[in-house]
Each structure stands twice: as C-alpha cells, then as structure tokens.
PDB file of N, CA and C and ligand atoms in Angstrom:
ATOM      1  N   MET A   1    -103.622-151.430  28.804  1.00  0.00           N
ATOM      2  CA  MET A   1    -102.350-151.593  29.509  1.00  0.00           C
ATOM      3  C   MET A   1    -102.493-152.654  30.605  1.00  0.00           C
ATOM      4  N   THR A   2    -101.540-153.548  30.656  1.00  0.00           N
ATOM      5  CA  THR A   2    -101.590-154.579  31.700  1.00  0.00           C
ATOM      6  C   THR A   2    -100.851-154.088  32.946  1.00  0.00           C
ATOM      7  N   ARG A   3    -101.020-154.836  34.035  1.00  0.00           N
ATOM      8  CA  ARG A   3    -100.342-154.476  35.276  1.00  0.00           C
ATOM      9  C   ARG A   3     -98.819-154.448  35.102  1.00  0.00           C
ATOM     10  N   SER A   4     -98.274-155.507  34.451  1.00  0.00           N
ATOM     11  CA  SER A   4     -96.810-155.564  34.346  1.00  0.00           C
ATOM     12  C   SER A   4     -96.280-154.454  33.433  1.00  0.00           C
ATOM     13  N   GLN A   5     -97.062-154.086  32.410  1.00  0.00           N
ATOM     14  CA  GLN A   5     -96.644-152.957  31.565  1.00  0.00           C
ATOM     15  C   GLN A   5     -96.624-151.661  32.366  1.00  0.00           C
ATOM     16  N   ALA A   6     -97.670-151.478  33.169  1.00  0.00           N
ATOM     17  CA  ALA A   6     -97.767-150.261  33.980  1.00  0.00           C
ATOM     18  C   ALA A   6     -96.610-150.174  34.961  1.00  0.00           C
ATOM     19  N   ILE A   7     -96.291-151.302  35.595  1.00  0.00           N
ATOM     20  CA  ILE A   7     -95.202-151.300  36.576  1.00  0.00           C
ATOM     21  C   ILE A   7     -93.859-151.052  35.889  1.00  0.00           C
ATOM     22  N   ARG A   8     -93.688-151.690  34.701  1.00  0.00           N
ATOM     23  CA  ARG A   8     -92.441-151.483  33.960  1.00  0.00           C
ATOM     24  C   ARG A   8     -92.285-150.012  33.565  1.00  0.00           C
ATOM     25  N   ASN A   9     -93.359-149.426  33.029  1.00  0.00           N
ATOM     26  CA  ASN A   9     -93.315-148.009  32.644  1.00  0.00           C
ATOM     27  C   ASN A   9     -93.027-147.117  33.845  1.00  0.00           C
ATOM     28  N   ARG A  10     -93.667-147.415  34.956  1.00  0.00           N
ATOM     29  CA  ARG A  10     -93.492-146.594  36.153  1.00  0.00           C
ATOM     30  C   ARG A  10     -92.042-146.661  36.635  1.00  0.00           C
ATOM     31  N   ASP A  11     -91.475-147.877  36.665  1.00  0.00           N
ATOM     32  CA  ASP A  11     -90.108-148.017  37.161  1.00  0.00           C
ATOM     33  C   ASP A  11     -89.089-147.360  36.232  1.00  0.00           C
ATOM     34  N   LYS A  12     -89.414-147.373  34.924  1.00  0.00           N
ATOM     35  CA  LYS A  12     -88.537-146.705  33.968  1.00  0.00           C
ATOM     36  C   LYS A  12     -88.550-145.194  34.228  1.00  0.00           C
ATOM     37  N   LEU A  13     -89.734-144.654  34.482  1.00  0.00           N
ATOM     38  CA  LEU A  13     -89.868-143.224  34.775  1.00  0.00           C
ATOM     39  C   LEU A  13     -89.171-142.871  36.090  1.00  0.00           C
ATOM     40  N   ALA A  14     -89.316-143.753  37.079  1.00  0.00           N
ATOM     41  CA  ALA A  14     -88.712-143.492  38.395  1.00  0.00           C
ATOM     42  C   ALA A  14     -87.189-143.439  38.291  1.00  0.00           C
ATOM     43  N   ALA A  15     -86.619-144.268  37.396  1.00  0.00           N
ATOM     44  CA  ALA A  15     -85.162-144.276  37.223  1.00  0.00           C
ATOM     45  C   ALA A  15     -84.678-142.940  36.658  1.00  0.00           C
ATOM     46  N   LYS A  16     -85.551-142.278  35.843  1.00  0.00           N
ATOM     47  CA  LYS A  16     -85.183-140.998  35.245  1.00  0.00           C
ATOM     48  C   LYS A  16     -85.019-139.899  36.288  1.00  0.00           C
ATOM     49  N   ILE A  17     -85.739-140.004  37.396  1.00  0.00           N
ATOM     50  CA  ILE A  17     -85.666-138.943  38.403  1.00  0.00           C
ATOM     51  C   ILE A  17     -84.884-139.391  39.637  1.00  0.00           C
ATOM     52  N   ALA A  18     -83.976-140.366  39.429  1.00  0.00           N
ATOM     53  CA  ALA A  18     -83.189-140.862  40.553  1.00  0.00           C
ATOM     54  C   ALA A  18     -82.246-139.774  41.080  1.00  0.00           C
ATOM     55  N   HIS A  19     -81.811-138.873  40.219  1.00  0.00           N
ATOM     56  CA  HIS A  19     -80.891-137.812  40.643  1.00  0.00           C
ATOM     57  C   HIS A  19     -81.598-136.460  40.578  1.00  0.00           C
ATOM     58  N   VAL A  20     -82.141-136.046  41.709  1.00  0.00           N
ATOM     59  CA  VAL A  20     -82.969-134.838  41.697  1.00  0.00           C
ATOM     60  C   VAL A  20     -82.233-133.601  42.218  1.00  0.00           C
ATOM     61  N   GLY A  21     -80.919-133.745  42.471  1.00  0.00           N
ATOM     62  CA  GLY A  21     -80.213-132.637  43.106  1.00  0.00           C
ATOM     63  C   GLY A  21     -80.210-131.336  42.318  1.00  0.00           C
ATOM     64  N   ASP A  22     -80.048-131.432  41.011  1.00  0.00           N
ATOM     65  CA  ASP A  22     -79.738-130.255  40.221  1.00  0.00           C
ATOM     66  C   ASP A  22     -80.967-129.661  39.530  1.00  0.00           C
ATOM     67  N   VAL A  23     -81.910-129.183  40.335  1.00  0.00           N
ATOM     68  CA  VAL A  23     -83.127-128.618  39.739  1.00  0.00           C
ATOM     69  C   VAL A  23     -83.395-127.218  40.292  1.00  0.00           C
ATOM     70  N   LEU A  24     -84.090-126.416  39.494  1.00  0.00           N
ATOM     71  CA  LEU A  24     -84.520-125.087  39.914  1.00  0.00           C
ATOM     72  C   LEU A  24     -85.927-124.831  39.393  1.00  0.00           C
ATOM     73  N   ARG A  25     -86.757-124.267  40.255  1.00  0.00           N
ATOM     74  CA  ARG A  25     -88.090-123.871  39.822  1.00  0.00           C
ATOM     75  C   ARG A  25     -88.077-122.375  39.552  1.00  0.00           C
ATOM     76  N   GLY A  26     -88.811-121.947  38.552  1.00  0.00           N
ATOM     77  CA  GLY A  26     -88.897-120.524  38.252  1.00  0.00           C
ATOM     78  C   GLY A  26     -88.779-120.266  36.769  1.00  0.00           C
ATOM     79  N   SER A  27     -88.569-119.008  36.414  1.00  0.00           N
ATOM     80  CA  SER A  27     -88.394-118.675  35.005  1.00  0.00           C
ATOM     81  C   SER A  27     -87.325-117.595  34.880  1.00  0.00           C
ATOM     82  N   LEU A  28     -86.712-117.572  33.711  1.00  0.00           N
ATOM     83  CA  LEU A  28     -85.645-116.613  33.434  1.00  0.00           C
ATOM     84  C   LEU A  28     -86.197-115.437  32.649  1.00  0.00           C
ATOM     85  N   PHE A  29     -85.786-114.240  33.012  1.00  0.00           N
ATOM     86  CA  PHE A  29     -86.065-113.132  32.106  1.00  0.00           C
ATOM     87  C   PHE A  29     -84.907-112.154  32.127  1.00  0.00           C
ATOM     88  N   GLN A  30     -84.903-111.281  31.136  1.00  0.00           N
ATOM     89  CA  GLN A  30     -83.811-110.339  31.017  1.00  0.00           C
ATOM     90  C   GLN A  30     -84.328-108.932  31.292  1.00  0.00           C
ATOM     91  N   ARG A  31     -83.544-108.211  32.059  1.00  0.00           N
ATOM     92  CA  ARG A  31     -83.933-106.852  32.406  1.00  0.00           C
ATOM     93  C   ARG A  31     -82.743-105.974  32.051  1.00  0.00           C
ATOM     94  N   THR A  32     -83.016-104.718  31.738  1.00  0.00           N
ATOM     95  CA  THR A  32     -81.915-103.801  31.434  1.00  0.00           C
ATOM     96  C   THR A  32     -81.795-102.785  32.562  1.00  0.00           C
ATOM     97  N   ILE A  33     -80.617-102.678  33.122  1.00  0.00           N
ATOM     98  CA  ILE A  33     -80.430-101.690  34.185  1.00  0.00           C
ATOM     99  C   ILE A  33     -79.729-100.453  33.619  1.00  0.00           C
ATOM    100  N   HIS A  34     -80.083 -99.319  34.176  1.00  0.00           N
ATOM    101  CA  HIS A  34     -79.512 -98.039  33.716  1.00  0.00           C
ATOM    102  C   HIS A  34     -78.886 -97.307  34.894  1.00  0.00           C
ATOM    103  N   HIS A  35     -77.618 -96.911  34.727  1.00  0.00           N
ATOM    104  CA  HIS A  35     -76.966 -96.109  35.763  1.00  0.00           C
ATOM    105  C   HIS A  35     -77.378 -94.649  35.590  1.00  0.00           C
ATOM    106  N   SER A  36     -77.502 -93.971  36.745  1.00  0.00           N
ATOM    107  CA  SER A  36     -78.007 -92.589  36.648  1.00  0.00           C
ATOM    108  C   SER A  36     -76.941 -91.643  36.092  1.00  0.00           C
ATOM    109  N   ASN A  37     -75.676 -91.859  36.464  1.00  0.00           N
ATOM    110  CA  ASN A  37     -74.655 -90.967  35.876  1.00  0.00           C
ATOM    111  C   ASN A  37     -73.277 -91.613  35.871  1.00  0.00           C
ATOM    112  N   GLY A  38     -72.417 -91.083  35.033  1.00  0.00           N
ATOM    113  CA  GLY A  38     -71.030 -91.521  34.993  1.00  0.00           C
ATOM    114  C   GLY A  38     -70.778 -92.773  34.185  1.00  0.00           C
ATOM    115  N   CYS A  39     -71.781 -93.264  33.468  1.00  0.00           N
ATOM    116  CA  CYS A  39     -71.579 -94.468  32.665  1.00  0.00           C
ATOM    117  C   CYS A  39     -71.859 -94.135  31.206  1.00  0.00           C
ATOM    118  N   PRO A  40     -70.813 -94.194  30.349  1.00  0.00           N
ATOM    119  CA  PRO A  40     -71.009 -93.809  28.945  1.00  0.00           C
ATOM    120  C   PRO A  40     -72.050 -94.667  28.225  1.00  0.00           C
ATOM    121  N   LYS A  41     -72.089 -95.928  28.535  1.00  0.00           N
ATOM    122  CA  LYS A  41     -73.062 -96.817  27.902  1.00  0.00           C
ATOM    123  C   LYS A  41     -74.494 -96.378  28.199  1.00  0.00           C
ATOM    124  N   CYS A  42     -74.729 -96.074  29.481  1.00  0.00           N
ATOM    125  CA  CYS A  42     -76.072 -95.669  29.885  1.00  0.00           C
ATOM    126  C   CYS A  42     -76.396 -94.271  29.385  1.00  0.00           C
ATOM    127  N   ALA A  43     -75.369 -93.418  29.274  1.00  0.00           N
ATOM    128  CA  ALA A  43     -75.582 -92.078  28.732  1.00  0.00           C
ATOM    129  C   ALA A  43     -76.056 -92.175  27.284  1.00  0.00           C
ATOM    130  N   ARG A  44     -75.603 -93.210  26.578  1.00  0.00           N
ATOM    131  CA  ARG A  44     -76.047 -93.428  25.190  1.00  0.00           C
ATOM    132  C   ARG A  44     -77.415 -94.094  25.135  1.00  0.00           C
ATOM    133  N   GLY A  45     -77.955 -94.414  26.313  1.00  0.00           N
ATOM    134  CA  GLY A  45     -79.286 -95.029  26.365  1.00  0.00           C
ATOM    135  C   GLY A  45     -79.266 -96.536  26.179  1.00  0.00           C
ATOM    136  N   GLU A  46     -78.077 -97.150  26.213  1.00  0.00           N
ATOM    137  CA  GLU A  46     -78.002 -98.595  25.976  1.00  0.00           C
ATOM    138  C   GLU A  46     -78.349 -99.413  27.227  1.00  0.00           C
ATOM    139  N   GLY A  47     -77.793 -99.034  28.354  1.00  0.00           N
ATOM    140  CA  GLY A  47     -78.007 -99.801  29.582  1.00  0.00           C
ATOM    141  C   GLY A  47     -77.257-101.114  29.566  1.00  0.00           C
ATOM    142  N   HIS A  48     -77.472-101.911  30.622  1.00  0.00           N
ATOM    143  CA  HIS A  48     -76.775-103.196  30.746  1.00  0.00           C
ATOM    144  C   HIS A  48     -77.786-104.315  30.909  1.00  0.00           C
ATOM    145  N   PRO A  49     -77.779-105.288  30.006  1.00  0.00           N
ATOM    146  CA  PRO A  49     -78.713-106.408  30.155  1.00  0.00           C
ATOM    147  C   PRO A  49     -78.329-107.262  31.360  1.00  0.00           C
ATOM    148  N   LEU A  50     -79.358-107.673  32.112  1.00  0.00           N
ATOM    149  CA  LEU A  50     -79.130-108.462  33.315  1.00  0.00           C
ATOM    150  C   LEU A  50     -80.135-109.611  33.339  1.00  0.00           C
ATOM    151  N   TRP A  51     -79.645-110.835  33.580  1.00  0.00           N
ATOM    152  CA  TRP A  51     -80.547-111.980  33.671  1.00  0.00           C
ATOM    153  C   TRP A  51     -81.045-112.149  35.097  1.00  0.00           C
ATOM    154  N   VAL A  52     -82.330-112.436  35.203  1.00  0.00           N
ATOM    155  CA  VAL A  52     -82.960-112.582  36.520  1.00  0.00           C
ATOM    156  C   VAL A  52     -83.731-113.896  36.566  1.00  0.00           C
ATOM    157  N   LEU A  53     -83.564-114.629  37.671  1.00  0.00           N
ATOM    158  CA  LEU A  53     -84.383-115.818  37.918  1.00  0.00           C
ATOM    159  C   LEU A  53     -85.566-115.377  38.773  1.00  0.00           C
ATOM    160  N   ASN A  54     -86.764-115.607  38.260  1.00  0.00           N
ATOM    161  CA  ASN A  54     -87.980-115.211  38.959  1.00  0.00           C
ATOM    162  C   ASN A  54     -88.680-116.463  39.499  1.00  0.00           C
ATOM    163  N   VAL A  55     -88.902-116.490  40.812  1.00  0.00           N
ATOM    164  CA  VAL A  55     -89.529-117.670  41.423  1.00  0.00           C
ATOM    165  C   VAL A  55     -90.800-117.247  42.137  1.00  0.00           C
ATOM    166  N   GLY A  56     -91.917-117.874  41.766  1.00  0.00           N
ATOM    167  CA  GLY A  56     -93.197-117.546  42.385  1.00  0.00           C
ATOM    168  C   GLY A  56     -93.494-118.439  43.578  1.00  0.00           C
ATOM    169  N   TYR A  57     -94.191-117.869  44.570  1.00  0.00           N
ATOM    170  CA  TYR A  57     -94.624-118.616  45.757  1.00  0.00           C
ATOM    171  C   TYR A  57     -96.110-118.391  45.973  1.00  0.00           C
ATOM    172  N   PRO A  58     -96.737-119.270  46.776  1.00  0.00           N
ATOM    173  CA  PRO A  58     -98.164-119.087  47.045  1.00  0.00           C
ATOM    174  C   PRO A  58     -98.444-117.686  47.605  1.00  0.00           C
ATOM    175  N   GLY A  59     -99.591-117.178  47.288  1.00  0.00           N
ATOM    176  CA  GLY A  59     -99.944-115.840  47.761  1.00  0.00           C
ATOM    177  C   GLY A  59     -99.360-114.759  46.882  1.00  0.00           C
ATOM    178  N   ALA A  60     -99.123-115.085  45.625  1.00  0.00           N
ATOM    179  CA  ALA A  60     -98.623-114.126  44.624  1.00  0.00           C
ATOM    180  C   ALA A  60     -97.292-113.492  45.019  1.00  0.00           C
ATOM    181  N   LYS A  61     -96.534-114.176  45.884  1.00  0.00           N
ATOM    182  CA  LYS A  61     -95.201-113.669  46.244  1.00  0.00           C
ATOM    183  C   LYS A  61     -94.187-114.160  45.217  1.00  0.00           C
ATOM    184  N   THR A  62     -93.206-113.348  44.948  1.00  0.00           N
ATOM    185  CA  THR A  62     -92.130-113.783  44.052  1.00  0.00           C
ATOM    186  C   THR A  62     -90.788-113.372  44.643  1.00  0.00           C
ATOM    187  N   ARG A  63     -89.777-114.107  44.257  1.00  0.00           N
ATOM    188  CA  ARG A  63     -88.414-113.740  44.621  1.00  0.00           C
ATOM    189  C   ARG A  63     -87.627-113.656  43.325  1.00  0.00           C
ATOM    190  N   GLN A  64     -86.779-112.634  43.227  1.00  0.00           N
ATOM    191  CA  GLN A  64     -85.964-112.479  42.031  1.00  0.00           C
ATOM    192  C   GLN A  64     -84.496-112.543  42.398  1.00  0.00           C
ATOM    193  N   VAL A  65     -83.781-113.354  41.646  1.00  0.00           N
ATOM    194  CA  VAL A  65     -82.355-113.540  41.895  1.00  0.00           C
ATOM    195  C   VAL A  65     -81.583-113.059  40.668  1.00  0.00           C
ATOM    196  N   SER A  66     -80.736-112.066  40.849  1.00  0.00           N
ATOM    197  CA  SER A  66     -79.904-111.597  39.732  1.00  0.00           C
ATOM    198  C   SER A  66     -78.800-112.603  39.468  1.00  0.00           C
ATOM    199  N   LEU A  67     -78.511-112.804  38.180  1.00  0.00           N
ATOM    200  CA  LEU A  67     -77.533-113.823  37.811  1.00  0.00           C
ATOM    201  C   LEU A  67     -76.333-113.207  37.112  1.00  0.00           C
ATOM    202  N   ARG A  68     -75.190-113.802  37.345  1.00  0.00           N
ATOM    203  CA  ARG A  68     -74.014-113.471  36.546  1.00  0.00           C
ATOM    204  C   ARG A  68     -74.195-114.145  35.183  1.00  0.00           C
ATOM    205  N   PRO A  69     -73.701-113.537  34.119  1.00  0.00           N
ATOM    206  CA  PRO A  69     -73.896-114.135  32.792  1.00  0.00           C
ATOM    207  C   PRO A  69     -73.452-115.593  32.721  1.00  0.00           C
ATOM    208  N   GLU A  70     -72.357-115.918  33.422  1.00  0.00           N
ATOM    209  CA  GLU A  70     -71.841-117.291  33.351  1.00  0.00           C
ATOM    210  C   GLU A  70     -72.748-118.281  34.082  1.00  0.00           C
ATOM    211  N   GLN A  71     -73.686-117.786  34.905  1.00  0.00           N
ATOM    212  CA  GLN A  71     -74.607-118.684  35.610  1.00  0.00           C
ATOM    213  C   GLN A  71     -75.808-119.073  34.745  1.00  0.00           C
ATOM    214  N   VAL A  72     -76.072-118.298  33.702  1.00  0.00           N
ATOM    215  CA  VAL A  72     -77.312-118.457  32.939  1.00  0.00           C
ATOM    216  C   VAL A  72     -77.460-119.839  32.287  1.00  0.00           C
ATOM    217  N   PRO A  73     -76.419-120.369  31.592  1.00  0.00           N
ATOM    218  CA  PRO A  73     -76.604-121.695  30.964  1.00  0.00           C
ATOM    219  C   PRO A  73     -76.962-122.782  31.973  1.00  0.00           C
ATOM    220  N   GLY A  74     -76.303-122.794  33.123  1.00  0.00           N
ATOM    221  CA  GLY A  74     -76.575-123.792  34.161  1.00  0.00           C
ATOM    222  C   GLY A  74     -77.979-123.650  34.726  1.00  0.00           C
ATOM    223  N   VAL A  75     -78.392-122.408  34.931  1.00  0.00           N
ATOM    224  CA  VAL A  75     -79.745-122.149  35.450  1.00  0.00           C
ATOM    225  C   VAL A  75     -80.785-122.627  34.441  1.00  0.00           C
ATOM    226  N   ARG A  76     -80.534-122.351  33.166  1.00  0.00           N
ATOM    227  CA  ARG A  76     -81.458-122.799  32.118  1.00  0.00           C
ATOM    228  C   ARG A  76     -81.621-124.327  32.150  1.00  0.00           C
ATOM    229  N   LYS A  77     -80.508-125.023  32.287  1.00  0.00           N
ATOM    230  CA  LYS A  77     -80.554-126.493  32.335  1.00  0.00           C
ATOM    231  C   LYS A  77     -81.310-126.984  33.567  1.00  0.00           C
ATOM    232  N   ALA A  78     -81.047-126.350  34.721  1.00  0.00           N
ATOM    233  CA  ALA A  78     -81.700-126.766  35.968  1.00  0.00           C
ATOM    234  C   ALA A  78     -83.208-126.516  35.898  1.00  0.00           C
ATOM    235  N   LEU A  79     -83.613-125.448  35.223  1.00  0.00           N
ATOM    236  CA  LEU A  79     -85.039-125.156  35.040  1.00  0.00           C
ATOM    237  C   LEU A  79     -85.688-126.223  34.163  1.00  0.00           C
ATOM    238  N   ASP A  80     -84.985-126.609  33.091  1.00  0.00           N
ATOM    239  CA  ASP A  80     -85.480-127.678  32.202  1.00  0.00           C
ATOM    240  C   ASP A  80     -85.625-128.987  32.969  1.00  0.00           C
ATOM    241  N   ARG A  81     -84.619-129.301  33.799  1.00  0.00           N
ATOM    242  CA  ARG A  81     -84.666-130.543  34.568  1.00  0.00           C
ATOM    243  C   ARG A  81     -85.839-130.539  35.538  1.00  0.00           C
ATOM    244  N   TYR A  82     -86.089-129.396  36.149  1.00  0.00           N
ATOM    245  CA  TYR A  82     -87.226-129.299  37.080  1.00  0.00           C
ATOM    246  C   TYR A  82     -88.529-129.625  36.354  1.00  0.00           C
ATOM    247  N   ARG A  83     -88.717-129.008  35.188  1.00  0.00           N
ATOM    248  CA  ARG A  83     -89.936-129.236  34.399  1.00  0.00           C
ATOM    249  C   ARG A  83     -90.069-130.714  34.030  1.00  0.00           C
ATOM    250  N   GLU A  84     -88.937-131.292  33.603  1.00  0.00           N
ATOM    251  CA  GLU A  84     -88.931-132.692  33.203  1.00  0.00           C
ATOM    252  C   GLU A  84     -89.280-133.599  34.395  1.00  0.00           C
ATOM    253  N   MET A  85     -88.687-133.306  35.556  1.00  0.00           N
ATOM    254  CA  MET A  85     -88.954-134.109  36.761  1.00  0.00           C
ATOM    255  C   MET A  85     -90.419-134.008  37.160  1.00  0.00           C
ATOM    256  N   LYS A  86     -90.955-132.813  37.061  1.00  0.00           N
ATOM    257  CA  LYS A  86     -92.351-132.602  37.439  1.00  0.00           C
ATOM    258  C   LYS A  86     -93.267-133.423  36.531  1.00  0.00           C
ATOM    259  N   GLU A  87     -92.982-133.385  35.230  1.00  0.00           N
ATOM    260  CA  GLU A  87     -93.774-134.171  34.278  1.00  0.00           C
ATOM    261  C   GLU A  87     -93.640-135.663  34.563  1.00  0.00           C
ATOM    262  N   THR A  88     -92.418-136.088  34.882  1.00  0.00           N
ATOM    263  CA  THR A  88     -92.180-137.500  35.168  1.00  0.00           C
ATOM    264  C   THR A  88     -92.934-137.925  36.425  1.00  0.00           C
ATOM    265  N   LEU A  89     -92.881-137.119  37.477  1.00  0.00           N
ATOM    266  CA  LEU A  89     -93.623-137.413  38.710  1.00  0.00           C
ATOM    267  C   LEU A  89     -95.113-137.539  38.428  1.00  0.00           C
ATOM    268  N   GLU A  90     -95.618-136.632  37.602  1.00  0.00           N
ATOM    269  CA  GLU A  90     -97.034-136.645  37.251  1.00  0.00           C
ATOM    270  C   GLU A  90     -97.387-137.948  36.523  1.00  0.00           C
ATOM    271  N   ALA A  91     -96.514-138.370  35.598  1.00  0.00           N
ATOM    272  CA  ALA A  91     -96.755-139.601  34.845  1.00  0.00           C
ATOM    273  C   ALA A  91     -96.710-140.824  35.766  1.00  0.00           C
ATOM    274  N   ILE A  92     -95.782-140.833  36.725  1.00  0.00           N
ATOM    275  CA  ILE A  92     -95.699-141.935  37.690  1.00  0.00           C
ATOM    276  C   ILE A  92     -96.976-141.995  38.520  1.00  0.00           C
ATOM    277  N   SER A  93     -97.432-140.844  38.942  1.00  0.00           N
ATOM    278  CA  SER A  93     -98.654-140.773  39.744  1.00  0.00           C
ATOM    279  C   SER A  93     -99.856-141.333  38.978  1.00  0.00           C
ATOM    280  N   GLU A  94     -99.932-141.004  37.683  1.00  0.00           N
ATOM    281  CA  GLU A  94    -101.031-141.514  36.860  1.00  0.00           C
ATOM    282  C   GLU A  94    -100.980-143.042  36.775  1.00  0.00           C
ATOM    283  N   LEU A  95     -99.763-143.600  36.615  1.00  0.00           N
ATOM    284  CA  LEU A  95     -99.619-145.051  36.526  1.00  0.00           C
ATOM    285  C   LEU A  95    -100.001-145.711  37.847  1.00  0.00           C
ATOM    286  N   ASN A  96     -99.610-145.106  38.959  1.00  0.00           N
ATOM    287  CA  ASN A  96     -99.968-145.663  40.257  1.00  0.00           C
ATOM    288  C   ASN A  96    -101.480-145.610  40.484  1.00  0.00           C
ATOM    289  N   GLN A  97    -102.083-144.559  39.959  1.00  0.00           N
ATOM    290  CA  GLN A  97    -103.541-144.455  40.035  1.00  0.00           C
ATOM    291  C   GLN A  97    -104.201-145.582  39.240  1.00  0.00           C
ATOM    292  N   PHE A  98    -103.641-145.837  38.051  1.00  0.00           N
ATOM    293  CA  PHE A  98    -104.137-146.939  37.226  1.00  0.00           C
ATOM    294  C   PHE A  98    -104.025-148.263  37.984  1.00  0.00           C
ATOM    295  N   LEU A  99    -102.877-148.490  38.656  1.00  0.00           N
ATOM    296  CA  LEU A  99    -102.665-149.726  39.415  1.00  0.00           C
ATOM    297  C   LEU A  99    -103.655-149.837  40.581  1.00  0.00           C
ATOM    298  N   LEU A 100    -103.945-148.725  41.217  1.00  0.00           N
ATOM    299  CA  LEU A 100    -104.943-148.715  42.301  1.00  0.00           C
ATOM    300  C   LEU A 100    -106.299-149.191  41.793  1.00  0.00           C
ATOM    301  N   ARG A 101    -106.697-148.625  40.637  1.00  0.00           N
ATOM    302  CA  ARG A 101    -107.997-148.988  40.070  1.00  0.00           C
ATOM    303  C   ARG A 101    -108.027-150.455  39.664  1.00  0.00           C
ATOM    304  N   LEU A 102    -106.878-150.924  39.126  1.00  0.00           N
ATOM    305  CA  LEU A 102    -106.769-152.325  38.721  1.00  0.00           C
ATOM    306  C   LEU A 102    -106.891-153.245  39.940  1.00  0.00           C
ATOM    307  N   ASP A 103    -106.225-152.886  41.034  1.00  0.00           N
ATOM    308  CA  ASP A 103    -106.312-153.660  42.284  1.00  0.00           C
ATOM    309  C   ASP A 103    -107.751-153.778  42.746  1.00  0.00           C
ATOM    310  N   ARG A 104    -108.433-152.656  42.697  1.00  0.00           N
ATOM    311  CA  ARG A 104    -109.806-152.607  43.189  1.00  0.00           C
ATOM    312  C   ARG A 104    -110.708-153.515  42.331  1.00  0.00           C
ATOM    313  N   GLN A 105    -110.520-153.385  41.004  1.00  0.00           N
ATOM    314  CA  GLN A 105    -111.286-154.173  40.048  1.00  0.00           C
ATOM    315  C   GLN A 105    -111.069-155.668  40.286  1.00  0.00           C
ATOM    316  N   GLU A 106    -109.805-156.045  40.448  1.00  0.00           N
ATOM    317  CA  GLU A 106    -109.474-157.457  40.602  1.00  0.00           C
ATOM    318  C   GLU A 106    -110.006-158.020  41.920  1.00  0.00           C
ATOM    319  N   SER A 107    -109.942-157.225  42.956  1.00  0.00           N
ATOM    320  CA  SER A 107    -110.426-157.725  44.243  1.00  0.00           C
ATOM    321  C   SER A 107    -111.949-157.856  44.224  1.00  0.00           C
ATOM    322  N   LYS A 108    -112.593-156.981  43.475  1.00  0.00           N
ATOM    323  CA  LYS A 108    -114.049-157.049  43.298  1.00  0.00           C
ATOM    324  C   LYS A 108    -114.430-158.326  42.549  1.00  0.00           C
ATOM    325  N   GLN A 109    -113.654-158.607  41.479  1.00  0.00           N
ATOM    326  CA  GLN A 109    -113.913-159.807  40.681  1.00  0.00           C
ATOM    327  C   GLN A 109    -113.750-161.074  41.514  1.00  0.00           C
ATOM    328  N   ARG A 110    -112.674-161.105  42.329  1.00  0.00           N
ATOM    329  CA  ARG A 110    -112.444-162.275  43.187  1.00  0.00           C
ATOM    330  C   ARG A 110    -113.611-162.468  44.152  1.00  0.00           C
ATOM    331  N   GLU A 111    -114.119-161.368  44.667  1.00  0.00           N
ATOM    332  CA  GLU A 111    -115.232-161.424  45.599  1.00  0.00           C
ATOM    333  C   GLU A 111    -116.471-162.026  44.932  1.00  0.00           C
ATOM    334  N   GLN A 112    -116.700-161.613  43.690  1.00  0.00           N
ATOM    335  CA  GLN A 112    -117.885-162.082  42.961  1.00  0.00           C
ATOM    336  C   GLN A 112    -117.757-163.553  42.584  1.00  0.00           C
ATOM    337  N   GLU A 113    -116.510-163.989  42.327  1.00  0.00           N
ATOM    338  CA  GLU A 113    -116.310-165.371  41.906  1.00  0.00           C
ATOM    339  C   GLU A 113    -116.435-166.356  43.070  1.00  0.00           C
ATOM    340  N   SER A 114    -116.138-165.865  44.264  1.00  0.00           N
ATOM    341  CA  SER A 114    -116.143-166.805  45.400  1.00  0.00           C
ATOM    342  C   SER A 114    -117.536-166.946  46.014  1.00  0.00           C
TER     343      SER A 114
HETATM  344 ZN1  LIG B   1     -74.244 -98.195  32.876  1.00  0.00          ZN
END
C-alpha cells in the first residue's frame, strides 16, 4: 500500500462516520414478565414478552433499559451503526499507524542518504 492509497482509504472511511449522532452501545434481549394476579394471559402461563437494552460498563456493571415494542427497530439500527462506527474507527487507526511507520521509514532513509 502506498501513502496516497492509505490516505485515500482513510478519508473514505472517515466520511462514513461523519454523522455519529444516532448510535447506541449495548445488546438487545427479550425477557418475559409475569403478573402475579388478575391477568388472564399470565394465568395461562404465557406472560408478556418485553425487549430490554442491556449496556455494560467497566467493573462488570450493567444498565438495562426496557423498551416499547415500537422502539425496537430503531434501537436495532442504532446498535448496528455503533458496531459499524467502531469497526470504521479501528480501520482508520490502523491506516494512521501505517502512515506513522511509513513516515519513520522515509525519514530514516533520508538520513542515511544525506
Ligand atoms: Zn400479564
């Protein structure tokens, strides 16, 4: 990979994450809640499915956010975007690392030639 290829690739990746507003970190899972009495559905043992956003923090802490069913598609998309942005940031970082090494190599070569 040449320097200009690396820079072009990096700038293309950077353009992908220009809009970072709509992201969420965490994972989705479904839980079933059961009412203790007065609910025919729960009396039949069915319960009510509930979507939960689970977010982990350092120190094994987690936060859980209950979601309305209509929130689930948007949350799913925001989770996907977060993952994509993270991967893109990682790829940009790798390219910048490559450019750092290239700079060092070239400056070393110039030193040896002079
Ligand atoms: Zn119920």
